[in-house]
Amino acid sequence: MKKSSFLIRFIDIGLILLFGFVIISDITVRSQIVLPGSENSISEETQNHLLFLEIMEGNRYQITETKTQLVYQEALGLQELEELLTAIQHEKENQDGLVTVVIHPTDEATMQQLVDVLDICDRVGLPNNINIPS
């Protein structure tokens, strides 16, 4: 009998503490979180342009637009690649489109080349993704 009365008192104290914390807790909303919806979504007129950037051996880079299979000129060097990506971005923005770059390093490409391409995409302001072959 003593064990059951101890358990009942323990449960009572636990419930009193629980209700006390619930009463003194502040449950007011302090911030408004903007959820994604129709006003933030991309309009249907905006086109998404997906560029496939292949990193090849010897600081060579080839850019292909996946929708039209249009191959842009091959860039030789990082400076030329940055200029080409900037030009493509401005061209597509004038056509009311968003550009995303999918980076595909070949087996001969070095890690430094991949990092350099990622840095260029960040400087130009292009969203990017890395396509790792399996």
CSV table of N, CA, C and O in Angstrom, one decimal:
chain,number,residue,atom,x,y,z
A,1,MET,N,0.8,-1.2,0.0
A,1,MET,CA,0.0,0.0,0.0
A,1,MET,C,0.9,1.3,0.0
A,1,MET,O,0.5,2.2,-0.6
A,2,LYS,N,2.0,1.2,0.6
A,2,LYS,CA,2.9,2.4,0.7
A,2,LYS,C,3.5,2.7,-0.7
A,2,LYS,O,3.7,3.8,-1.0
A,3,LYS,N,3.8,1.6,-1.4
A,3,LYS,CA,4.3,1.9,-2.8
A,3,LYS,C,3.3,2.5,-3.7
A,3,LYS,O,3.7,3.4,-4.5
A,4,SER,N,2.1,2.2,-3.6
A,4,SER,CA,1.1,2.8,-4.5
A,4,SER,C,0.8,4.2,-4.1
A,4,SER,O,0.6,5.1,-5.0
A,5,SER,N,0.8,4.6,-2.8
A,5,SER,CA,0.6,6.0,-2.4
A,5,SER,C,1.8,6.8,-2.8
A,5,SER,O,1.6,8.0,-3.2
A,6,PHE,N,3.0,6.3,-2.8
A,6,PHE,CA,4.2,7.0,-3.3
A,6,PHE,C,4.1,7.3,-4.8
A,6,PHE,O,4.4,8.4,-5.2
A,7,LEU,N,3.6,6.3,-5.5
A,7,LEU,CA,3.5,6.5,-7.0
A,7,LEU,C,2.4,7.5,-7.3
A,7,LEU,O,2.6,8.3,-8.2
A,8,ILE,N,1.3,7.5,-6.6
A,8,ILE,CA,0.2,8.5,-6.8
A,8,ILE,C,0.7,9.9,-6.5
A,8,ILE,O,0.5,10.9,-7.2
A,9,ARG,N,1.5,10.1,-5.4
A,9,ARG,CA,2.1,11.4,-5.1
A,9,ARG,C,3.1,11.8,-6.2
A,9,ARG,O,3.1,13.0,-6.5
A,10,PHE,N,3.9,10.9,-6.6
A,10,PHE,CA,4.8,11.2,-7.7
A,10,PHE,C,4.1,11.7,-9.0
A,10,PHE,O,4.5,12.7,-9.6
A,11,ILE,N,3.0,11.0,-9.3
A,11,ILE,CA,2.3,11.4,-10.5
A,11,ILE,C,1.6,12.8,-10.3
A,11,ILE,O,1.6,13.6,-11.2
A,12,ASP,N,1.1,13.0,-9.1
A,12,ASP,CA,0.5,14.3,-8.8
A,12,ASP,C,1.5,15.5,-8.9
A,12,ASP,O,1.2,16.5,-9.5
A,13,ILE,N,2.7,15.3,-8.4
A,13,ILE,CA,3.7,16.3,-8.4
A,13,ILE,C,4.1,16.5,-9.9
A,13,ILE,O,4.3,17.7,-10.3
A,14,GLY,N,4.2,15.5,-10.6
A,14,GLY,CA,4.6,15.6,-12.1
A,14,GLY,C,3.5,16.4,-12.8
A,14,GLY,O,3.9,17.2,-13.7
A,15,LEU,N,2.3,16.1,-12.6
A,15,LEU,CA,1.2,16.8,-13.3
A,15,LEU,C,1.2,18.3,-12.9
A,15,LEU,O,0.9,19.2,-13.7
A,16,ILE,N,1.4,18.5,-11.6
A,16,ILE,CA,1.4,19.9,-11.1
A,16,ILE,C,2.5,20.7,-11.8
A,16,ILE,O,2.4,21.8,-12.3
A,17,LEU,N,3.7,20.1,-11.9
A,17,LEU,CA,4.8,20.7,-12.6
A,17,LEU,C,4.5,20.9,-14.1
A,17,LEU,O,4.8,22.0,-14.6
A,18,LEU,N,3.9,19.9,-14.7
A,18,LEU,CA,3.6,20.0,-16.1
A,18,LEU,C,2.6,21.2,-16.3
A,18,LEU,O,2.8,22.0,-17.2
A,19,PHE,N,1.5,21.3,-15.6
A,19,PHE,CA,0.6,22.3,-15.7
A,19,PHE,C,1.2,23.7,-15.4
A,19,PHE,O,0.9,24.7,-16.1
A,20,GLY,N,2.1,23.7,-14.4
A,20,GLY,CA,2.8,25.0,-14.1
A,20,GLY,C,3.6,25.5,-15.3
A,20,GLY,O,3.6,26.7,-15.6
A,21,PHE,N,4.4,24.6,-15.9
A,21,PHE,CA,5.2,25.0,-17.1
A,21,PHE,C,4.3,25.4,-18.2
A,21,PHE,O,4.6,26.3,-19.0
A,22,VAL,N,3.2,24.7,-18.4
A,22,VAL,CA,2.3,25.1,-19.5
A,22,VAL,C,1.7,26.5,-19.3
A,22,VAL,O,1.6,27.3,-20.2
A,23,ILE,N,1.3,26.8,-18.0
A,23,ILE,CA,0.7,28.1,-17.7
A,23,ILE,C,1.7,29.2,-17.9
A,23,ILE,O,1.4,30.3,-18.4
A,24,ILE,N,3.0,29.0,-17.4
A,24,ILE,CA,3.9,30.1,-17.5
A,24,ILE,C,4.6,30.2,-18.8
A,24,ILE,O,5.3,31.2,-19.1
A,25,SER,N,4.5,29.3,-19.7
A,25,SER,CA,5.2,29.3,-21.0
A,25,SER,C,4.5,30.3,-21.9
A,25,SER,O,3.3,30.6,-21.9
A,26,ASP,N,5.3,31.0,-22.7
A,26,ASP,CA,4.9,32.0,-23.6
A,26,ASP,C,4.6,31.4,-25.0
A,26,ASP,O,5.6,30.9,-25.6
A,27,ILE,N,3.4,31.4,-25.4
A,27,ILE,CA,3.1,30.7,-26.7
A,27,ILE,C,2.7,31.7,-27.7
A,27,ILE,O,2.0,31.4,-28.7
A,28,THR,N,3.1,33.0,-27.6
A,28,THR,CA,2.7,34.0,-28.6
A,28,THR,C,3.6,33.8,-29.9
A,28,THR,O,4.8,33.4,-29.7
A,29,VAL,N,3.1,34.1,-31.0
A,29,VAL,CA,3.8,34.0,-32.3
A,29,VAL,C,4.7,35.3,-32.4
A,29,VAL,O,4.2,36.4,-32.4
A,30,ARG,N,6.0,35.1,-32.5
A,30,ARG,CA,6.9,36.3,-32.5
A,30,ARG,C,7.4,36.6,-34.0
A,30,ARG,O,8.0,37.6,-34.2
A,31,SER,N,7.2,35.7,-34.9
A,31,SER,CA,7.7,35.9,-36.2
A,31,SER,C,6.8,35.3,-37.3
A,31,SER,O,6.0,34.4,-37.0
A,32,GLN,N,6.8,35.9,-38.4
A,32,GLN,CA,6.0,35.5,-39.5
A,32,GLN,C,6.9,34.7,-40.5
A,32,GLN,O,7.9,35.3,-41.0
A,33,ILE,N,6.7,33.5,-40.8
A,33,ILE,CA,7.5,32.7,-41.7
A,33,ILE,C,6.8,32.7,-43.1
A,33,ILE,O,5.6,32.3,-43.2
A,34,VAL,N,7.5,33.2,-44.1
A,34,VAL,CA,6.9,33.3,-45.4
A,34,VAL,C,7.0,31.9,-46.0
A,34,VAL,O,8.1,31.4,-46.3
A,35,LEU,N,5.9,31.2,-46.3
A,35,LEU,CA,5.9,29.9,-46.9
A,35,LEU,C,5.8,30.0,-48.4
A,35,LEU,O,5.3,31.0,-48.9
A,36,PRO,N,6.4,29.1,-49.1
A,36,PRO,CA,6.4,29.1,-50.6
A,36,PRO,C,4.9,29.0,-51.0
A,36,PRO,O,4.2,28.2,-50.5
A,37,GLY,N,4.6,29.8,-52.0
A,37,GLY,CA,3.2,29.8,-52.5
A,37,GLY,C,3.2,30.3,-53.9
A,37,GLY,O,4.2,30.5,-54.6
A,38,SER,N,2.0,30.7,-54.3
A,38,SER,CA,1.8,31.1,-55.7
A,38,SER,C,2.5,32.5,-55.9
A,38,SER,O,2.9,32.7,-57.0
A,39,GLU,N,2.5,33.3,-54.9
A,39,GLU,CA,3.1,34.6,-55.2
A,39,GLU,C,4.6,34.6,-55.3
A,39,GLU,O,5.2,35.4,-55.9
A,40,ASN,N,5.3,33.6,-54.7
A,40,ASN,CA,6.7,33.5,-54.8
A,40,ASN,C,7.2,32.5,-55.9
A,40,ASN,O,8.3,32.4,-56.2
A,41,SER,N,6.2,31.8,-56.5
A,41,SER,CA,6.6,30.8,-57.5
A,41,SER,C,7.0,31.5,-58.8
A,41,SER,O,6.6,32.6,-59.1
A,42,ILE,N,7.7,30.8,-59.6
A,42,ILE,CA,8.1,31.3,-60.9
A,42,ILE,C,6.9,31.3,-61.9
A,42,ILE,O,6.2,30.3,-61.9
A,43,SER,N,6.8,32.4,-62.6
A,43,SER,CA,5.6,32.4,-63.5
A,43,SER,C,5.8,31.4,-64.7
A,43,SER,O,6.9,31.0,-65.0
A,44,GLU,N,4.7,31.0,-65.3
A,44,GLU,CA,4.8,30.0,-66.3
A,44,GLU,C,5.5,30.5,-67.6
A,44,GLU,O,6.0,29.8,-68.4
A,45,GLU,N,5.6,31.9,-67.7
A,45,GLU,CA,6.2,32.4,-68.9
A,45,GLU,C,7.7,32.3,-68.8
A,45,GLU,O,8.5,32.4,-69.7
A,46,THR,N,8.2,32.2,-67.5
A,46,THR,CA,9.7,32.2,-67.3
A,46,THR,C,10.2,30.8,-67.7
A,46,THR,O,9.6,29.8,-67.3
A,47,GLN,N,11.2,30.7,-68.5
A,47,GLN,CA,11.7,29.4,-68.9
A,47,GLN,C,12.9,29.1,-68.1
A,47,GLN,O,13.7,29.9,-67.7
A,48,ASN,N,13.1,27.8,-67.8
A,48,ASN,CA,14.3,27.3,-67.2
A,48,ASN,C,15.2,26.8,-68.2
A,48,ASN,O,14.9,25.9,-69.0
A,49,HIS,N,16.5,27.3,-68.2
A,49,HIS,CA,17.5,26.9,-69.1
A,49,HIS,C,18.5,26.1,-68.4
A,49,HIS,O,19.1,26.6,-67.4
A,50,LEU,N,18.7,24.8,-68.7
A,50,LEU,CA,19.6,24.0,-68.1
A,50,LEU,C,20.9,23.8,-69.0
A,50,LEU,O,20.8,23.4,-70.1
A,51,LEU,N,22.0,24.2,-68.4
A,51,LEU,CA,23.3,24.2,-69.1
A,51,LEU,C,24.1,23.0,-68.6
A,51,LEU,O,24.2,22.8,-67.4
A,52,PHE,N,24.7,22.2,-69.5
A,52,PHE,CA,25.5,21.1,-69.1
A,52,PHE,C,26.9,21.5,-69.4
A,52,PHE,O,27.3,21.7,-70.5
A,53,LEU,N,27.7,21.7,-68.3
A,53,LEU,CA,29.1,22.2,-68.4
A,53,LEU,C,30.0,21.0,-68.2
A,53,LEU,O,30.0,20.4,-67.1
A,54,GLU,N,30.7,20.6,-69.2
A,54,GLU,CA,31.6,19.5,-69.1
A,54,GLU,C,33.1,20.0,-68.9
A,54,GLU,O,33.6,20.8,-69.7
A,55,ILE,N,33.7,19.5,-67.8
A,55,ILE,CA,35.1,19.8,-67.5
A,55,ILE,C,36.0,18.8,-68.1
A,55,ILE,O,35.9,17.6,-67.8
A,56,MET,N,36.8,19.2,-69.1
A,56,MET,CA,37.7,18.2,-69.8
A,56,MET,C,39.1,18.5,-69.4
A,56,MET,O,39.5,19.4,-68.6
A,57,GLU,N,40.0,17.6,-69.9
A,57,GLU,CA,41.4,17.7,-69.6
A,57,GLU,C,42.0,19.0,-70.2
A,57,GLU,O,41.6,19.4,-71.3
A,58,GLY,N,43.0,19.5,-69.5
A,58,GLY,CA,43.7,20.7,-70.0
A,58,GLY,C,43.0,22.0,-70.0
A,58,GLY,O,43.1,22.7,-71.0
A,59,ASN,N,42.3,22.3,-69.0
A,59,ASN,CA,41.5,23.5,-68.9
A,59,ASN,C,40.6,23.8,-70.0
A,59,ASN,O,40.5,24.9,-70.5
A,60,ARG,N,39.9,22.8,-70.5
A,60,ARG,CA,38.9,22.9,-71.6
A,60,ARG,C,37.6,22.7,-71.0
A,60,ARG,O,37.4,21.8,-70.2
A,61,TYR,N,36.6,23.5,-71.4
A,61,TYR,CA,35.2,23.4,-70.9
A,61,TYR,C,34.3,23.5,-72.0
A,61,TYR,O,34.4,24.4,-72.9
A,62,GLN,N,33.3,22.6,-72.1
A,62,GLN,CA,32.3,22.7,-73.1
A,62,GLN,C,30.9,22.8,-72.5
A,62,GLN,O,30.5,22.1,-71.6
A,63,ILE,N,30.1,23.8,-73.0
A,63,ILE,CA,28.8,24.1,-72.5
A,63,ILE,C,27.8,23.7,-73.5
A,63,ILE,O,27.9,24.1,-74.7
A,64,THR,N,26.8,22.9,-73.1
A,64,THR,CA,25.7,22.5,-74.0
A,64,THR,C,24.4,22.8,-73.3
A,64,THR,O,24.2,22.5,-72.1
A,65,GLU,N,23.5,23.4,-74.1
A,65,GLU,CA,22.1,23.6,-73.5
A,65,GLU,C,21.3,22.3,-73.7
A,65,GLU,O,21.2,21.8,-74.8
A,66,THR,N,20.8,21.8,-72.7
A,66,THR,CA,20.2,20.5,-72.7
A,66,THR,C,18.9,20.4,-73.5
A,66,THR,O,18.6,19.4,-74.1
A,67,LYS,N,18.1,21.5,-73.5
A,67,LYS,CA,16.8,21.5,-74.2
A,67,LYS,C,17.0,21.5,-75.7
A,67,LYS,O,16.3,20.7,-76.4
A,68,THR,N,17.9,22.3,-76.2
A,68,THR,CA,18.0,22.4,-77.7
A,68,THR,C,19.3,21.6,-78.2
A,68,THR,O,19.5,21.6,-79.4
A,69,GLN,N,20.1,21.1,-77.3
A,69,GLN,CA,21.3,20.4,-77.6
A,69,GLN,C,22.3,21.4,-78.3
A,69,GLN,O,23.1,20.9,-79.1
A,70,LEU,N,22.1,22.7,-78.1
A,70,LEU,CA,23.0,23.6,-78.7
A,70,LEU,C,24.3,23.6,-77.9
A,70,LEU,O,24.4,23.8,-76.7
A,71,VAL,N,25.4,23.4,-78.7
A,71,VAL,CA,26.8,23.4,-78.1
A,71,VAL,C,27.4,24.8,-78.3
A,71,VAL,O,27.6,25.2,-79.4
A,72,TYR,N,27.7,25.5,-77.2
A,72,TYR,CA,28.4,26.8,-77.2
A,72,TYR,C,29.8,26.5,-77.5
A,72,TYR,O,30.3,25.4,-77.5
A,73,GLN,N,30.5,27.6,-77.8
A,73,GLN,CA,32.0,27.4,-78.1
A,73,GLN,C,32.7,26.8,-76.9
A,73,GLN,O,32.3,27.0,-75.8
A,74,GLU,N,33.7,26.1,-77.2
A,74,GLU,CA,34.5,25.5,-76.2
A,74,GLU,C,35.4,26.6,-75.5
A,74,GLU,O,36.1,27.3,-76.2
A,75,ALA,N,35.3,26.7,-74.2
A,75,ALA,CA,36.1,27.7,-73.5
A,75,ALA,C,37.5,27.1,-73.2
A,75,ALA,O,37.6,26.0,-72.7
A,76,LEU,N,38.5,27.8,-73.5
A,76,LEU,CA,39.9,27.4,-73.1
A,76,LEU,C,40.4,28.3,-72.0
A,76,LEU,O,40.7,29.5,-72.2
A,77,GLY,N,40.3,27.9,-70.8
A,77,GLY,CA,40.7,28.6,-69.6
A,77,GLY,C,39.6,29.2,-68.8
A,77,GLY,O,38.4,29.3,-69.3
A,78,LEU,N,39.9,29.5,-67.6
A,78,LEU,CA,38.9,30.0,-66.6
A,78,LEU,C,38.3,31.3,-67.0
A,78,LEU,O,37.1,31.6,-66.8
A,79,GLN,N,39.2,32.2,-67.5
A,79,GLN,CA,38.7,33.6,-67.8
A,79,GLN,C,37.7,33.5,-69.0
A,79,GLN,O,36.7,34.2,-68.9
A,80,GLU,N,38.0,32.8,-70.0
A,80,GLU,CA,37.1,32.6,-71.1
A,80,GLU,C,35.8,31.9,-70.7
A,80,GLU,O,34.7,32.3,-71.1
A,81,LEU,N,35.9,31.0,-69.8
A,81,LEU,CA,34.7,30.3,-69.3
A,81,LEU,C,33.8,31.3,-68.5
A,81,LEU,O,32.6,31.3,-68.7
A,82,GLU,N,34.4,32.1,-67.7
A,82,GLU,CA,33.6,33.1,-66.9
A,82,GLU,C,32.9,34.1,-67.9
A,82,GLU,O,31.8,34.4,-67.7
A,83,GLU,N,33.6,34.6,-68.9
A,83,GLU,CA,33.0,35.5,-69.8
A,83,GLU,C,31.9,34.8,-70.6
A,83,GLU,O,30.9,35.4,-70.8
A,84,LEU,N,32.1,33.6,-71.0
A,84,LEU,CA,31.0,32.8,-71.7
A,84,LEU,C,29.8,32.6,-70.8
A,84,LEU,O,28.7,32.8,-71.3
A,85,LEU,N,30.0,32.2,-69.6
A,85,LEU,CA,28.8,32.0,-68.7
A,85,LEU,C,28.1,33.3,-68.4
A,85,LEU,O,26.9,33.4,-68.3
A,86,THR,N,28.9,34.4,-68.3
A,86,THR,CA,28.2,35.7,-68.1
A,86,THR,C,27.4,36.1,-69.3
A,86,THR,O,26.3,36.6,-69.1
A,87,ALA,N,27.9,35.9,-70.5
A,87,ALA,CA,27.2,36.3,-71.7
A,87,ALA,C,26.0,35.4,-71.8
A,87,ALA,O,24.9,35.9,-72.2
A,88,ILE,N,26.1,34.1,-71.5
A,88,ILE,CA,24.9,33.2,-71.6
A,88,ILE,C,23.8,33.7,-70.6
A,88,ILE,O,22.6,33.7,-70.9
A,89,GLN,N,24.3,34.0,-69.4
A,89,GLN,CA,23.3,34.4,-68.4
A,89,GLN,C,22.6,35.7,-68.8
A,89,GLN,O,21.3,35.8,-68.7
A,90,HIS,N,23.3,36.7,-69.3
A,90,HIS,CA,22.6,37.9,-69.7
A,90,HIS,C,21.7,37.6,-70.9
A,90,HIS,O,20.6,38.2,-71.0
A,91,GLU,N,22.1,36.8,-71.8
A,91,GLU,CA,21.3,36.4,-73.0
A,91,GLU,C,19.9,35.8,-72.5
A,91,GLU,O,18.9,36.2,-73.0
A,92,LYS,N,20.0,34.8,-71.6
A,92,LYS,CA,18.8,34.1,-71.2
A,92,LYS,C,18.0,35.0,-70.3
A,92,LYS,O,16.8,34.9,-70.3
A,93,GLU,N,18.6,35.9,-69.5
A,93,GLU,CA,17.8,36.8,-68.7
A,93,GLU,C,17.0,37.8,-69.5
A,93,GLU,O,15.9,38.2,-69.2
A,94,ASN,N,17.6,38.2,-70.7
A,94,ASN,CA,16.9,39.1,-71.6
A,94,ASN,C,15.7,38.3,-72.2
A,94,ASN,O,14.7,39.0,-72.7
A,95,GLN,N,15.8,37.0,-72.3
A,95,GLN,CA,14.7,36.2,-72.8
A,95,GLN,C,13.7,35.8,-71.7
A,95,GLN,O,12.9,34.9,-71.9
A,96,ASP,N,13.9,36.4,-70.5
A,96,ASP,CA,13.0,36.1,-69.4
A,96,ASP,C,13.2,34.6,-69.0
A,96,ASP,O,12.2,33.9,-68.9
A,97,GLY,N,14.4,34.2,-68.7
A,97,GLY,CA,14.6,32.8,-68.3
A,97,GLY,C,15.6,32.7,-67.2
A,97,GLY,O,16.4,33.6,-66.9
A,98,LEU,N,15.6,31.6,-66.5
A,98,LEU,CA,16.5,31.3,-65.4
A,98,LEU,C,17.5,30.2,-65.9
A,98,LEU,O,17.1,29.2,-66.6
A,99,VAL,N,18.7,30.4,-65.5
A,99,VAL,CA,19.8,29.5,-66.0
A,99,VAL,C,20.3,28.7,-64.8
A,99,VAL,O,20.6,29.2,-63.7
A,100,THR,N,20.4,27.4,-65.0
A,100,THR,CA,21.0,26.5,-64.0
A,100,THR,C,22.1,25.7,-64.7
A,100,THR,O,21.9,25.2,-65.8
A,101,VAL,N,23.3,25.6,-64.0
A,101,VAL,CA,24.4,24.9,-64.6
A,101,VAL,C,24.6,23.5,-63.9
A,101,VAL,O,24.6,23.4,-62.7
A,102,VAL,N,24.7,22.5,-64.7
A,102,VAL,CA,25.0,21.1,-64.2
A,102,VAL,C,26.4,20.9,-64.6
A,102,VAL,O,26.8,20.8,-65.8
A,103,ILE,N,27.3,20.7,-63.6
A,103,ILE,CA,28.7,20.5,-63.9
A,103,ILE,C,29.0,19.0,-63.9
A,103,ILE,O,28.7,18.3,-63.0
A,104,HIS,N,29.7,18.7,-65.0
A,104,HIS,CA,30.0,17.2,-65.2
A,104,HIS,C,31.5,17.1,-65.4
A,104,HIS,O,32.1,17.4,-66.5
A,105,PRO,N,32.2,16.7,-64.3
A,105,PRO,CA,33.7,16.5,-64.5
A,105,PRO,C,34.0,15.2,-65.2
A,105,PRO,O,33.4,14.2,-64.8
A,106,THR,N,34.8,15.2,-66.2
A,106,THR,CA,35.2,13.9,-66.8
A,106,THR,C,36.2,13.2,-65.9
A,106,THR,O,36.7,13.8,-64.9
A,107,ASP,N,36.7,12.0,-66.3
A,107,ASP,CA,37.6,11.3,-65.5
A,107,ASP,C,39.0,12.0,-65.5
A,107,ASP,O,39.8,11.8,-64.5
A,108,GLU,N,39.3,12.8,-66.5
A,108,GLU,CA,40.6,13.4,-66.6
A,108,GLU,C,40.6,14.8,-65.8
A,108,GLU,O,41.7,15.3,-65.6
A,109,ALA,N,39.5,15.3,-65.4
A,109,ALA,CA,39.4,16.6,-64.7
A,109,ALA,C,39.9,16.5,-63.3
A,109,ALA,O,39.8,15.4,-62.6
A,110,THR,N,40.5,17.5,-62.9
A,110,THR,CA,41.1,17.6,-61.5
A,110,THR,C,40.1,18.2,-60.6
A,110,THR,O,39.2,18.9,-61.0
A,111,MET,N,40.3,18.0,-59.3
A,111,MET,CA,39.4,18.6,-58.3
A,111,MET,C,39.6,20.1,-58.3
A,111,MET,O,38.6,20.8,-58.0
A,112,GLN,N,40.8,20.6,-58.5
A,112,GLN,CA,40.9,22.0,-58.6
A,112,GLN,C,40.1,22.7,-59.7
A,112,GLN,O,39.6,23.8,-59.5
A,113,GLN,N,40.0,22.0,-60.8
A,113,GLN,CA,39.2,22.5,-61.9
A,113,GLN,C,37.7,22.6,-61.5
A,113,GLN,O,37.0,23.6,-61.8
A,114,LEU,N,37.3,21.6,-60.8
A,114,LEU,CA,35.9,21.6,-60.3
A,114,LEU,C,35.6,22.7,-59.3
A,114,LEU,O,34.6,23.4,-59.4
A,115,VAL,N,36.6,22.9,-58.4
A,115,VAL,CA,36.4,24.0,-57.4
A,115,VAL,C,36.5,25.4,-58.2
A,115,VAL,O,35.7,26.3,-57.8
A,116,ASP,N,37.3,25.5,-59.2
A,116,ASP,CA,37.4,26.8,-59.9
A,116,ASP,C,36.1,27.0,-60.6
A,116,ASP,O,35.6,28.2,-60.7
A,117,VAL,N,35.5,26.0,-61.2
A,117,VAL,CA,34.2,26.2,-61.9
A,117,VAL,C,33.1,26.5,-60.9
A,117,VAL,O,32.2,27.4,-61.2
A,118,LEU,N,33.1,25.9,-59.8
A,118,LEU,CA,32.1,26.3,-58.7
A,118,LEU,C,32.3,27.7,-58.3
A,118,LEU,O,31.3,28.4,-58.1
A,119,ASP,N,33.5,28.2,-58.2
A,119,ASP,CA,33.8,29.6,-57.8
A,119,ASP,C,33.3,30.5,-58.9
A,119,ASP,O,32.7,31.6,-58.6
A,120,ILE,N,33.5,30.2,-60.1
A,120,ILE,CA,33.0,31.0,-61.2
A,120,ILE,C,31.5,31.1,-61.2
A,120,ILE,O,30.9,32.2,-61.4
A,121,CYS,N,30.8,30.0,-61.0
A,121,CYS,CA,29.3,30.0,-61.0
A,121,CYS,C,28.8,30.9,-59.8
A,121,CYS,O,27.8,31.6,-60.0
A,122,ASP,N,29.5,30.8,-58.7
A,122,ASP,CA,29.1,31.7,-57.6
A,122,ASP,C,29.4,33.2,-57.9
A,122,ASP,O,28.5,34.0,-57.5
A,123,ARG,N,30.5,33.5,-58.5
A,123,ARG,CA,30.7,34.9,-58.9
A,123,ARG,C,29.7,35.4,-59.9
A,123,ARG,O,29.3,36.6,-59.8
A,124,VAL,N,29.4,34.6,-60.8
A,124,VAL,CA,28.4,35.0,-61.9
A,124,VAL,C,27.0,35.0,-61.3
A,124,VAL,O,26.2,35.8,-61.8
A,125,GLY,N,26.8,34.2,-60.3
A,125,GLY,CA,25.4,34.2,-59.7
A,125,GLY,C,24.5,33.1,-60.3
A,125,GLY,O,23.3,33.3,-60.4
A,126,LEU,N,25.1,32.0,-60.8
A,126,LEU,CA,24.4,31.0,-61.4
A,126,LEU,C,24.2,29.8,-60.5
A,126,LEU,O,25.2,29.3,-59.9
A,127,PRO,N,23.0,29.3,-60.3
A,127,PRO,CA,22.8,28.1,-59.5
A,127,PRO,C,23.4,26.9,-60.2
A,127,PRO,O,23.4,26.9,-61.4
A,128,ASN,N,24.0,26.0,-59.4
A,128,ASN,CA,24.7,24.9,-60.0
A,128,ASN,C,24.5,23.6,-59.3
A,128,ASN,O,24.0,23.6,-58.1
A,129,ASN,N,24.8,22.5,-59.9
A,129,ASN,CA,24.8,21.2,-59.4
A,129,ASN,C,25.9,20.4,-60.0
A,129,ASN,O,26.3,20.7,-61.1
A,130,ILE,N,26.4,19.4,-59.3
A,130,ILE,CA,27.5,18.6,-59.8
A,130,ILE,C,26.9,17.2,-60.2
A,130,ILE,O,26.2,16.6,-59.4
A,131,ASN,N,27.2,16.8,-61.4
A,131,ASN,CA,26.8,15.5,-61.9
A,131,ASN,C,28.0,14.5,-61.8
A,131,ASN,O,28.9,14.6,-62.6
A,132,ILE,N,27.9,13.7,-60.8
A,132,ILE,CA,29.0,12.7,-60.6
A,132,ILE,C,28.6,11.4,-61.3
A,132,ILE,O,27.6,10.8,-61.0
A,133,PRO,N,29.4,11.0,-62.3
A,133,PRO,CA,29.1,9.7,-63.0
A,133,PRO,C,29.3,8.5,-62.0
A,133,PRO,O,30.2,8.5,-61.2
A,134,SER,N,28.5,7.5,-62.2
A,134,SER,CA,28.6,6.4,-61.3
A,134,SER,C,29.4,5.3,-61.9
A,134,SER,O,29.8,5.2,-63.0
